[in-house]
PDB file of C-alpha atoms in Angstrom:
ATOM      1  CA  UNK A   1      25.940 118.381  56.522  1.00 94.00           C
ATOM      2  CA  UNK A   2      28.263 116.221  58.781  1.00 96.00           C
ATOM      3  CA  UNK A   3      26.116 113.726  60.573  1.00 97.00           C
ATOM      4  CA  UNK A   4      27.281 110.931  62.979  1.00 98.00           C
ATOM      5  CA  UNK A   5      24.765 108.350  63.776  1.00 98.00           C
ATOM      6  CA  UNK A   6      25.602 105.942  66.587  1.00 98.00           C
ATOM      7  CA  UNK A   7      24.296 102.527  67.794  1.00 97.00           C
ATOM      8  CA  UNK A   8      21.670 102.013  70.243  1.00 97.00           C
ATOM      9  CA  UNK A   9      21.635 101.386  74.067  1.00 97.00           C
ATOM     10  CA  UNK A  10      23.525  98.434  75.470  1.00 97.00           C
ATOM     11  CA  UNK A  11      23.225  96.669  78.767  1.00 97.00           C
ATOM     12  CA  UNK A  12      26.094  94.272  79.606  1.00 97.00           C
ATOM     13  CA  UNK A  13      27.231  92.288  82.524  1.00 97.00           C
ATOM     14  CA  UNK A  14      30.471  93.071  84.459  1.00 97.00           C
ATOM     15  CA  UNK A  15      33.569  91.442  82.802  1.00 97.00           C
ATOM     16  CA  UNK A  16      31.779  91.384  79.429  1.00 98.00           C
ATOM     17  CA  UNK A  17      32.718  93.251  76.256  1.00 98.00           C
ATOM     18  CA  UNK A  18      30.849  95.903  74.354  1.00 98.00           C
ATOM     19  CA  UNK A  19      31.160  97.215  70.849  1.00 98.00           C
ATOM     20  CA  UNK A  20      29.449 100.317  69.818  1.00 98.00           C
ATOM     21  CA  UNK A  21      29.475 102.012  66.370  1.00 98.00           C
ATOM     22  CA  UNK A  22      29.349 105.445  64.742  1.00 98.00           C
ATOM     23  CA  UNK A  23      28.272 105.777  61.160  1.00 98.00           C
ATOM     24  CA  UNK A  24      29.450 109.013  59.326  1.00 98.00           C
ATOM     25  CA  UNK A  25      28.023 110.833  56.464  1.00 97.00           C
ATOM     26  CA  UNK A  26      28.058 114.148  54.714  1.00 97.00           C
ATOM     27  CA  UNK A  27      31.766 114.444  54.488  1.00 96.00           C
ATOM     28  CA  UNK A  28      34.921 112.678  53.240  1.00 96.00           C
ATOM     29  CA  UNK A  29      35.267 109.950  55.738  1.00 96.00           C
ATOM     30  CA  UNK A  30      39.034 109.344  55.444  1.00 95.00           C
ATOM     31  CA  UNK A  31      40.076 112.924  55.705  1.00 95.00           C
ATOM     32  CA  UNK A  32      38.942 113.598  59.379  1.00 96.00           C
ATOM     33  CA  UNK A  33      39.904 111.919  62.665  1.00 96.00           C
ATOM     34  CA  UNK A  34      37.173 110.710  64.947  1.00 97.00           C
ATOM     35  CA  UNK A  35      37.240 110.939  68.763  1.00 97.00           C
ATOM     36  CA  UNK A  36      35.329 108.972  71.323  1.00 98.00           C
ATOM     37  CA  UNK A  37      34.102 110.743  74.649  1.00 98.00           C
ATOM     38  CA  UNK A  38      32.251 109.328  77.441  1.00 98.00           C
ATOM     39  CA  UNK A  39      30.154 110.843  80.192  1.00 98.00           C
ATOM     40  CA  UNK A  40      29.090 108.987  83.427  1.00 96.00           C
ATOM     41  CA  UNK A  41      25.709 109.826  84.864  1.00 94.00           C
ATOM     42  CA  UNK A  42      25.925 113.244  86.356  1.00 90.00           C
ATOM     43  CA  UNK A  43      29.716 113.667  85.627  1.00 92.00           C
ATOM     44  CA  UNK A  44      32.040 115.344  83.141  1.00 94.00           C
ATOM     45  CA  UNK A  45      33.377 114.529  79.884  1.00 96.00           C
ATOM     46  CA  UNK A  46      36.154 112.035  79.644  1.00 96.00           C
ATOM     47  CA  UNK A  47      38.199 111.816  76.395  1.00 95.00           C
ATOM     48  CA  UNK A  48      38.704 108.072  75.548  1.00 96.00           C
ATOM     49  CA  UNK A  49      40.615 108.021  72.165  1.00 96.00           C
ATOM     50  CA  UNK A  50      40.996 109.014  68.675  1.00 96.00           C
ATOM     51  CA  UNK A  51      41.361 107.107  65.229  1.00 96.00           C
ATOM     52  CA  UNK A  52      42.392 108.277  61.819  1.00 95.00           C
ATOM     53  CA  UNK A  53      40.080 106.439  59.500  1.00 96.00           C
ATOM     54  CA  UNK A  54      42.585 106.786  56.648  1.00 94.00           C
ATOM     55  CA  UNK A  55      45.679 105.092  58.312  1.00 94.00           C
ATOM     56  CA  UNK A  56      43.978 103.207  61.155  1.00 95.00           C
ATOM     57  CA  UNK A  57      46.309 104.957  63.442  1.00 95.00           C
ATOM     58  CA  UNK A  58      45.080 105.361  67.056  1.00 96.00           C
ATOM     59  CA  UNK A  59      45.494 107.270  70.400  1.00 94.00           C
ATOM     60  CA  UNK A  60      44.020 105.774  73.568  1.00 95.00           C
ATOM     61  CA  UNK A  61      43.741 107.512  76.789  1.00 94.00           C
ATOM     62  CA  UNK A  62      46.258 105.935  79.250  1.00 92.00           C
ATOM     63  CA  UNK A  63      43.951 104.718  81.828  1.00 94.00           C
ATOM     64  CA  UNK A  64      41.969 102.825  79.157  1.00 96.00           C
ATOM     65  CA  UNK A  65      44.927 101.330  77.310  1.00 95.00           C
ATOM     66  CA  UNK A  66      44.502  97.465  77.068  1.00 96.00           C
ATOM     67  CA  UNK A  67      40.796  97.614  77.266  1.00 98.00           C
ATOM     68  CA  UNK A  68      39.797  99.800  74.363  1.00 98.00           C
ATOM     69  CA  UNK A  69      40.196  99.046  70.578  1.00 98.00           C
ATOM     70  CA  UNK A  70      39.213 101.579  67.983  1.00 98.00           C
ATOM     71  CA  UNK A  71      38.720 100.600  64.453  1.00 98.00           C
ATOM     72  CA  UNK A  72      37.500 102.271  61.095  1.00 97.00           C
ATOM     73  CA  UNK A  73      35.666 100.615  58.079  1.00 97.00           C
ATOM     74  CA  UNK A  74      36.199 102.939  55.178  1.00 94.00           C
ATOM     75  CA  UNK A  75      33.585 101.268  53.114  1.00 94.00           C
ATOM     76  CA  UNK A  76      30.659 101.524  55.488  1.00 93.00           C
ATOM     77  CA  UNK A  77      31.878 104.276  56.663  1.00 97.00           C
ATOM     78  CA  UNK A  78      31.784 103.407  60.376  1.00 98.00           C
ATOM     79  CA  UNK A  79      34.049 103.571  63.401  1.00 98.00           C
ATOM     80  CA  UNK A  80      33.875 101.131  66.167  1.00 98.00           C
ATOM     81  CA  UNK A  81      34.740 101.263  69.966  1.00 98.00           C
ATOM     82  CA  UNK A  82      35.300  98.101  71.762  1.00 98.00           C
ATOM     83  CA  UNK A  83      35.547  98.205  75.427  1.00 98.00           C
ATOM     84  CA  UNK A  84      36.496  95.050  77.270  1.00 98.00           C
ATOM     85  CA  UNK A  85      36.360  93.732  80.953  1.00 97.00           C
ATOM     86  CA  UNK A  86      33.449  96.127  81.680  1.00 98.00           C
ATOM     87  CA  UNK A  87      33.013  97.373  85.118  1.00 97.00           C
ATOM     88  CA  UNK A  88      30.189  99.467  86.717  1.00 96.00           C
ATOM     89  CA  UNK A  89      32.229 102.779  86.272  1.00 96.00           C
ATOM     90  CA  UNK A  90      32.059 102.173  82.509  1.00 98.00           C
ATOM     91  CA  UNK A  91      28.278 102.993  82.767  1.00 98.00           C
ATOM     92  CA  UNK A  92      28.050 106.184  80.777  1.00 98.00           C
ATOM     93  CA  UNK A  93      26.878 107.939  77.516  1.00 98.00           C
ATOM     94  CA  UNK A  94      29.472 107.304  74.937  1.00 98.00           C
ATOM     95  CA  UNK A  95      29.779 109.874  72.091  1.00 98.00           C
ATOM     96  CA  UNK A  96      31.688 110.009  68.784  1.00 98.00           C
ATOM     97  CA  UNK A  97      32.865 113.146  67.611  1.00 97.00           C
ATOM     98  CA  UNK A  98      34.798 114.224  64.372  1.00 97.00           C
ATOM     99  CA  UNK A  99      37.647 116.359  64.393  1.00 95.00           C
ATOM    100  CA  UNK A 100      37.055 120.127  63.610  1.00 94.00           C
ATOM    101  CA  UNK A 101      39.472 120.041  60.533  1.00 89.00           C
ATOM    102  CA  UNK A 102      42.118 117.982  59.135  1.00 86.00           C
ATOM    103  CA  UNK A 103      44.732 120.103  61.090  1.00 82.00           C
ATOM    104  CA  UNK A 104      42.861 120.015  64.144  1.00 82.00           C
ATOM    105  CA  UNK A 105      43.624 116.567  65.455  1.00 83.00           C
ATOM    106  CA  UNK A 106      41.812 115.691  68.415  1.00 85.00           C
ATOM    107  CA  UNK A 107      39.609 118.478  68.621  1.00 91.00           C
ATOM    108  CA  UNK A 108      35.960 117.099  68.633  1.00 95.00           C
ATOM    109  CA  UNK A 109      33.636 119.463  66.742  1.00 96.00           C
ATOM    110  CA  UNK A 110      30.754 117.386  65.462  1.00 97.00           C
ATOM    111  CA  UNK A 111      29.133 115.075  67.773  1.00 98.00           C
ATOM    112  CA  UNK A 112      27.032 111.949  67.372  1.00 98.00           C
ATOM    113  CA  UNK A 113      23.756 111.525  69.499  1.00 97.00           C
ATOM    114  CA  UNK A 114      25.455 109.469  71.991  1.00 97.00           C
ATOM    115  CA  UNK A 115      25.067 105.677  73.037  1.00 98.00           C
ATOM    116  CA  UNK A 116      23.990 104.501  76.581  1.00 98.00           C
ATOM    117  CA  UNK A 117      25.959 101.801  77.928  1.00 98.00           C
ATOM    118  CA  UNK A 118      24.969 100.333  81.119  1.00 98.00           C
ATOM    119  CA  UNK A 119      26.900  97.720  83.080  1.00 97.00           C
ATOM    120  CA  UNK A 120      25.165  95.827  85.863  1.00 94.00           C
TER     121      UNK A 120
ATOM    122  CA  UNK B   1      49.659 114.265  82.087  1.00 81.00           C
ATOM    123  CA  UNK B   2      48.034 117.676  82.158  1.00 90.00           C
ATOM    124  CA  UNK B   3      45.189 118.330  84.513  1.00 94.00           C
ATOM    125  CA  UNK B   4      42.558 120.929  83.906  1.00 97.00           C
ATOM    126  CA  UNK B   5      40.958 122.665  86.828  1.00 97.00           C
ATOM    127  CA  UNK B   6      37.829 124.751  86.245  1.00 97.00           C
ATOM    128  CA  UNK B   7      36.520 127.439  88.525  1.00 94.00           C
ATOM    129  CA  UNK B   8      33.954 128.053  90.005  1.00 95.00           C
ATOM    130  CA  UNK B   9      31.985 124.987  90.170  1.00 95.00           C
ATOM    131  CA  UNK B  10      28.702 126.721  89.799  1.00 97.00           C
ATOM    132  CA  UNK B  11      28.155 130.234  88.646  1.00 97.00           C
ATOM    133  CA  UNK B  12      24.668 131.886  89.458  1.00 97.00           C
ATOM    134  CA  UNK B  13      24.025 135.152  87.598  1.00 97.00           C
ATOM    135  CA  UNK B  14      21.179 137.095  86.037  1.00 97.00           C
ATOM    136  CA  UNK B  15      20.147 137.795  82.388  1.00 97.00           C
ATOM    137  CA  UNK B  16      22.337 140.562  80.883  1.00 97.00           C
ATOM    138  CA  UNK B  17      25.223 140.089  83.366  1.00 97.00           C
ATOM    139  CA  UNK B  18      28.523 139.002  82.244  1.00 98.00           C
ATOM    140  CA  UNK B  19      29.841 135.438  82.995  1.00 97.00           C
ATOM    141  CA  UNK B  20      33.651 134.407  83.380  1.00 98.00           C
ATOM    142  CA  UNK B  21      34.669 130.911  83.265  1.00 98.00           C
ATOM    143  CA  UNK B  22      38.167 130.071  84.312  1.00 98.00           C
ATOM    144  CA  UNK B  23      40.424 126.840  83.323  1.00 98.00           C
ATOM    145  CA  UNK B  24      43.689 126.468  84.854  1.00 97.00           C
ATOM    146  CA  UNK B  25      46.205 123.981  83.397  1.00 96.00           C
ATOM    147  CA  UNK B  26      48.746 122.006  85.574  1.00 96.00           C
ATOM    148  CA  UNK B  27      51.459 123.007  83.373  1.00 94.00           C
ATOM    149  CA  UNK B  28      51.972 125.553  80.396  1.00 94.00           C
ATOM    150  CA  UNK B  29      50.102 124.557  77.119  1.00 91.00           C
ATOM    151  CA  UNK B  30      50.059 125.940  73.726  1.00 91.00           C
ATOM    152  CA  UNK B  31      47.273 128.464  73.053  1.00 90.00           C
ATOM    153  CA  UNK B  32      46.411 126.585  70.017  1.00 89.00           C
ATOM    154  CA  UNK B  33      45.402 123.485  71.940  1.00 89.00           C
ATOM    155  CA  UNK B  34      42.722 125.020  74.024  1.00 93.00           C
ATOM    156  CA  UNK B  35      39.094 124.644  73.442  1.00 96.00           C
ATOM    157  CA  UNK B  36      35.615 125.417  75.302  1.00 98.00           C
ATOM    158  CA  UNK B  37      32.579 123.559  75.040  1.00 98.00           C
ATOM    159  CA  UNK B  38      28.928 124.090  76.061  1.00 98.00           C
ATOM    160  CA  UNK B  39      26.585 121.142  77.164  1.00 98.00           C
ATOM    161  CA  UNK B  40      22.970 121.741  77.611  1.00 97.00           C
ATOM    162  CA  UNK B  41      21.015 119.126  79.580  1.00 95.00           C
ATOM    163  CA  UNK B  42      20.424 115.993  77.739  1.00 94.00           C
ATOM    164  CA  UNK B  43      22.374 117.120  74.652  1.00 96.00           C
ATOM    165  CA  UNK B  44      25.705 116.457  73.148  1.00 97.00           C
ATOM    166  CA  UNK B  45      28.334 119.050  73.832  1.00 97.00           C
ATOM    167  CA  UNK B  46      28.805 121.931  71.308  1.00 98.00           C
ATOM    168  CA  UNK B  47      32.198 123.440  70.356  1.00 97.00           C
ATOM    169  CA  UNK B  48      32.316 127.201  71.229  1.00 98.00           C
ATOM    170  CA  UNK B  49      35.827 128.209  71.061  1.00 97.00           C
ATOM    171  CA  UNK B  50      38.971 126.687  69.721  1.00 96.00           C
ATOM    172  CA  UNK B  51      42.565 127.812  69.512  1.00 93.00           C
ATOM    173  CA  UNK B  52      41.948 129.715  72.862  1.00 96.00           C
ATOM    174  CA  UNK B  53      39.939 132.632  71.143  1.00 97.00           C
ATOM    175  CA  UNK B  54      38.516 131.581  67.779  1.00 97.00           C
ATOM    176  CA  UNK B  55      34.683 131.256  67.786  1.00 98.00           C
ATOM    177  CA  UNK B  56      33.386 128.075  66.123  1.00 96.00           C
ATOM    178  CA  UNK B  57      30.960 128.387  63.322  1.00 95.00           C
ATOM    179  CA  UNK B  58      27.606 129.949  64.239  1.00 96.00           C
ATOM    180  CA  UNK B  59      28.538 130.942  67.788  1.00 97.00           C
ATOM    181  CA  UNK B  60      27.340 134.342  68.903  1.00 97.00           C
ATOM    182  CA  UNK B  61      29.714 137.189  69.337  1.00 97.00           C
ATOM    183  CA  UNK B  62      28.967 137.294  73.035  1.00 97.00           C
ATOM    184  CA  UNK B  63      31.070 134.392  73.503  1.00 98.00           C
ATOM    185  CA  UNK B  64      34.730 135.043  73.724  1.00 98.00           C
ATOM    186  CA  UNK B  65      37.942 133.307  74.861  1.00 98.00           C
ATOM    187  CA  UNK B  66      41.275 134.377  76.066  1.00 97.00           C
ATOM    188  CA  UNK B  67      44.146 133.352  77.945  1.00 97.00           C
ATOM    189  CA  UNK B  68      47.740 131.895  77.574  1.00 95.00           C
ATOM    190  CA  UNK B  69      50.230 129.696  79.430  1.00 94.00           C
ATOM    191  CA  UNK B  70      48.364 128.061  82.291  1.00 96.00           C
ATOM    192  CA  UNK B  71      45.184 130.377  82.680  1.00 97.00           C
ATOM    193  CA  UNK B  72      42.380 130.391  80.081  1.00 97.00           C
ATOM    194  CA  UNK B  73      38.929 132.301  80.213  1.00 98.00           C
ATOM    195  CA  UNK B  74      35.634 131.900  78.590  1.00 98.00           C
ATOM    196  CA  UNK B  75      33.528 135.072  78.671  1.00 98.00           C
ATOM    197  CA  UNK B  76      29.877 135.473  77.939  1.00 98.00           C
ATOM    198  CA  UNK B  77      29.319 139.224  77.617  1.00 97.00           C
ATOM    199  CA  UNK B  78      25.653 139.447  78.200  1.00 95.00           C
ATOM    200  CA  UNK B  79      23.823 136.256  79.531  1.00 97.00           C
ATOM    201  CA  UNK B  80      20.618 135.155  77.853  1.00 97.00           C
ATOM    202  CA  UNK B  81      18.367 132.549  79.388  1.00 96.00           C
ATOM    203  CA  UNK B  82      19.361 129.808  76.815  1.00 97.00           C
ATOM    204  CA  UNK B  83      22.988 129.992  78.148  1.00 98.00           C
ATOM    205  CA  UNK B  84      22.125 127.853  80.818  1.00 98.00           C
ATOM    206  CA  UNK B  85      24.457 124.722  80.583  1.00 98.00           C
ATOM    207  CA  UNK B  86      27.641 123.187  81.788  1.00 98.00           C
ATOM    208  CA  UNK B  87      30.794 124.668  80.266  1.00 98.00           C
ATOM    209  CA  UNK B  88      33.913 122.525  79.726  1.00 98.00           C
ATOM    210  CA  UNK B  89      37.475 123.359  78.695  1.00 98.00           C
ATOM    211  CA  UNK B  90      39.545 120.961  76.810  1.00 96.00           C
ATOM    212  CA  UNK B  91      43.305 120.785  76.021  1.00 94.00           C
ATOM    213  CA  UNK B  92      44.527 118.595  73.158  1.00 90.00           C
ATOM    214  CA  UNK B  93      48.079 118.182  71.954  1.00 83.00           C
ATOM    215  CA  UNK B  94      48.317 115.077  69.663  1.00 75.00           C
ATOM    216  CA  UNK B  95      46.055 113.765  71.029  1.00 76.00           C
ATOM    217  CA  UNK B  96      45.673 112.634  73.842  1.00 85.00           C
ATOM    218  CA  UNK B  97      43.242 115.204  75.256  1.00 92.00           C
ATOM    219  CA  UNK B  98      41.960 116.182  78.720  1.00 94.00           C
ATOM    220  CA  UNK B  99      38.593 117.896  79.815  1.00 96.00           C
ATOM    221  CA  UNK B 100      38.198 120.120  82.722  1.00 97.00           C
ATOM    222  CA  UNK B 101      35.498 118.986  85.144  1.00 97.00           C
ATOM    223  CA  UNK B 102      33.052 121.701  84.107  1.00 97.00           C
ATOM    224  CA  UNK B 103      31.350 124.803  85.426  1.00 98.00           C
ATOM    225  CA  UNK B 104      27.554 124.864  85.772  1.00 98.00           C
ATOM    226  CA  UNK B 105      25.978 128.165  84.670  1.00 98.00           C
ATOM    227  CA  UNK B 106      22.627 128.936  86.432  1.00 97.00           C
ATOM    228  CA  UNK B 107      20.475 131.924  85.239  1.00 95.00           C
TER     229      UNK B 107
END
């Protein structure tokens, strides 16, 4: 079965960077895209970006361009989200989520457990 | 950038009643780009509906989706207590993708 396991909670200072990871198992890692979605406390879902593990191609939400870097390691198999120049508004739970199918690009269907990032 | 606006903000209903959630896009979107999610307290979201009206694997038949153009609807035919959650719509072409702000369902 598809399983996405994410890294643990992080506490960072404003201005710092954070890297969180998402390790995939139970399917062909290179065959499906992976999304990152975050949720600030008490608020809704914000789509952040998407990566194709096979090509390394990424799509990043416009408001986060320049601060977000997505990478994938096909050997581990793990995807990474680096968020730079942290501000308090980045405090959120960060989810990775696999695409539903190879043809449903950017449609999150299988979710990780979430990783709490706190900026203070 | 397409903006999705969900209504109402909160829906308060009783078990057995029908629930209707609405999501309006700021411009016409393809039907195959539209999805609905359920998020229970403390949990990750769960995909309910994709392609406007296709139920995801394991989703009960009481959940259905419809719509086209700019207006999309999620319907729960007969509410059960475990349906308490926040429901989000999603539009995705490409990506990038956009979520609606969510509707909270109280039972």
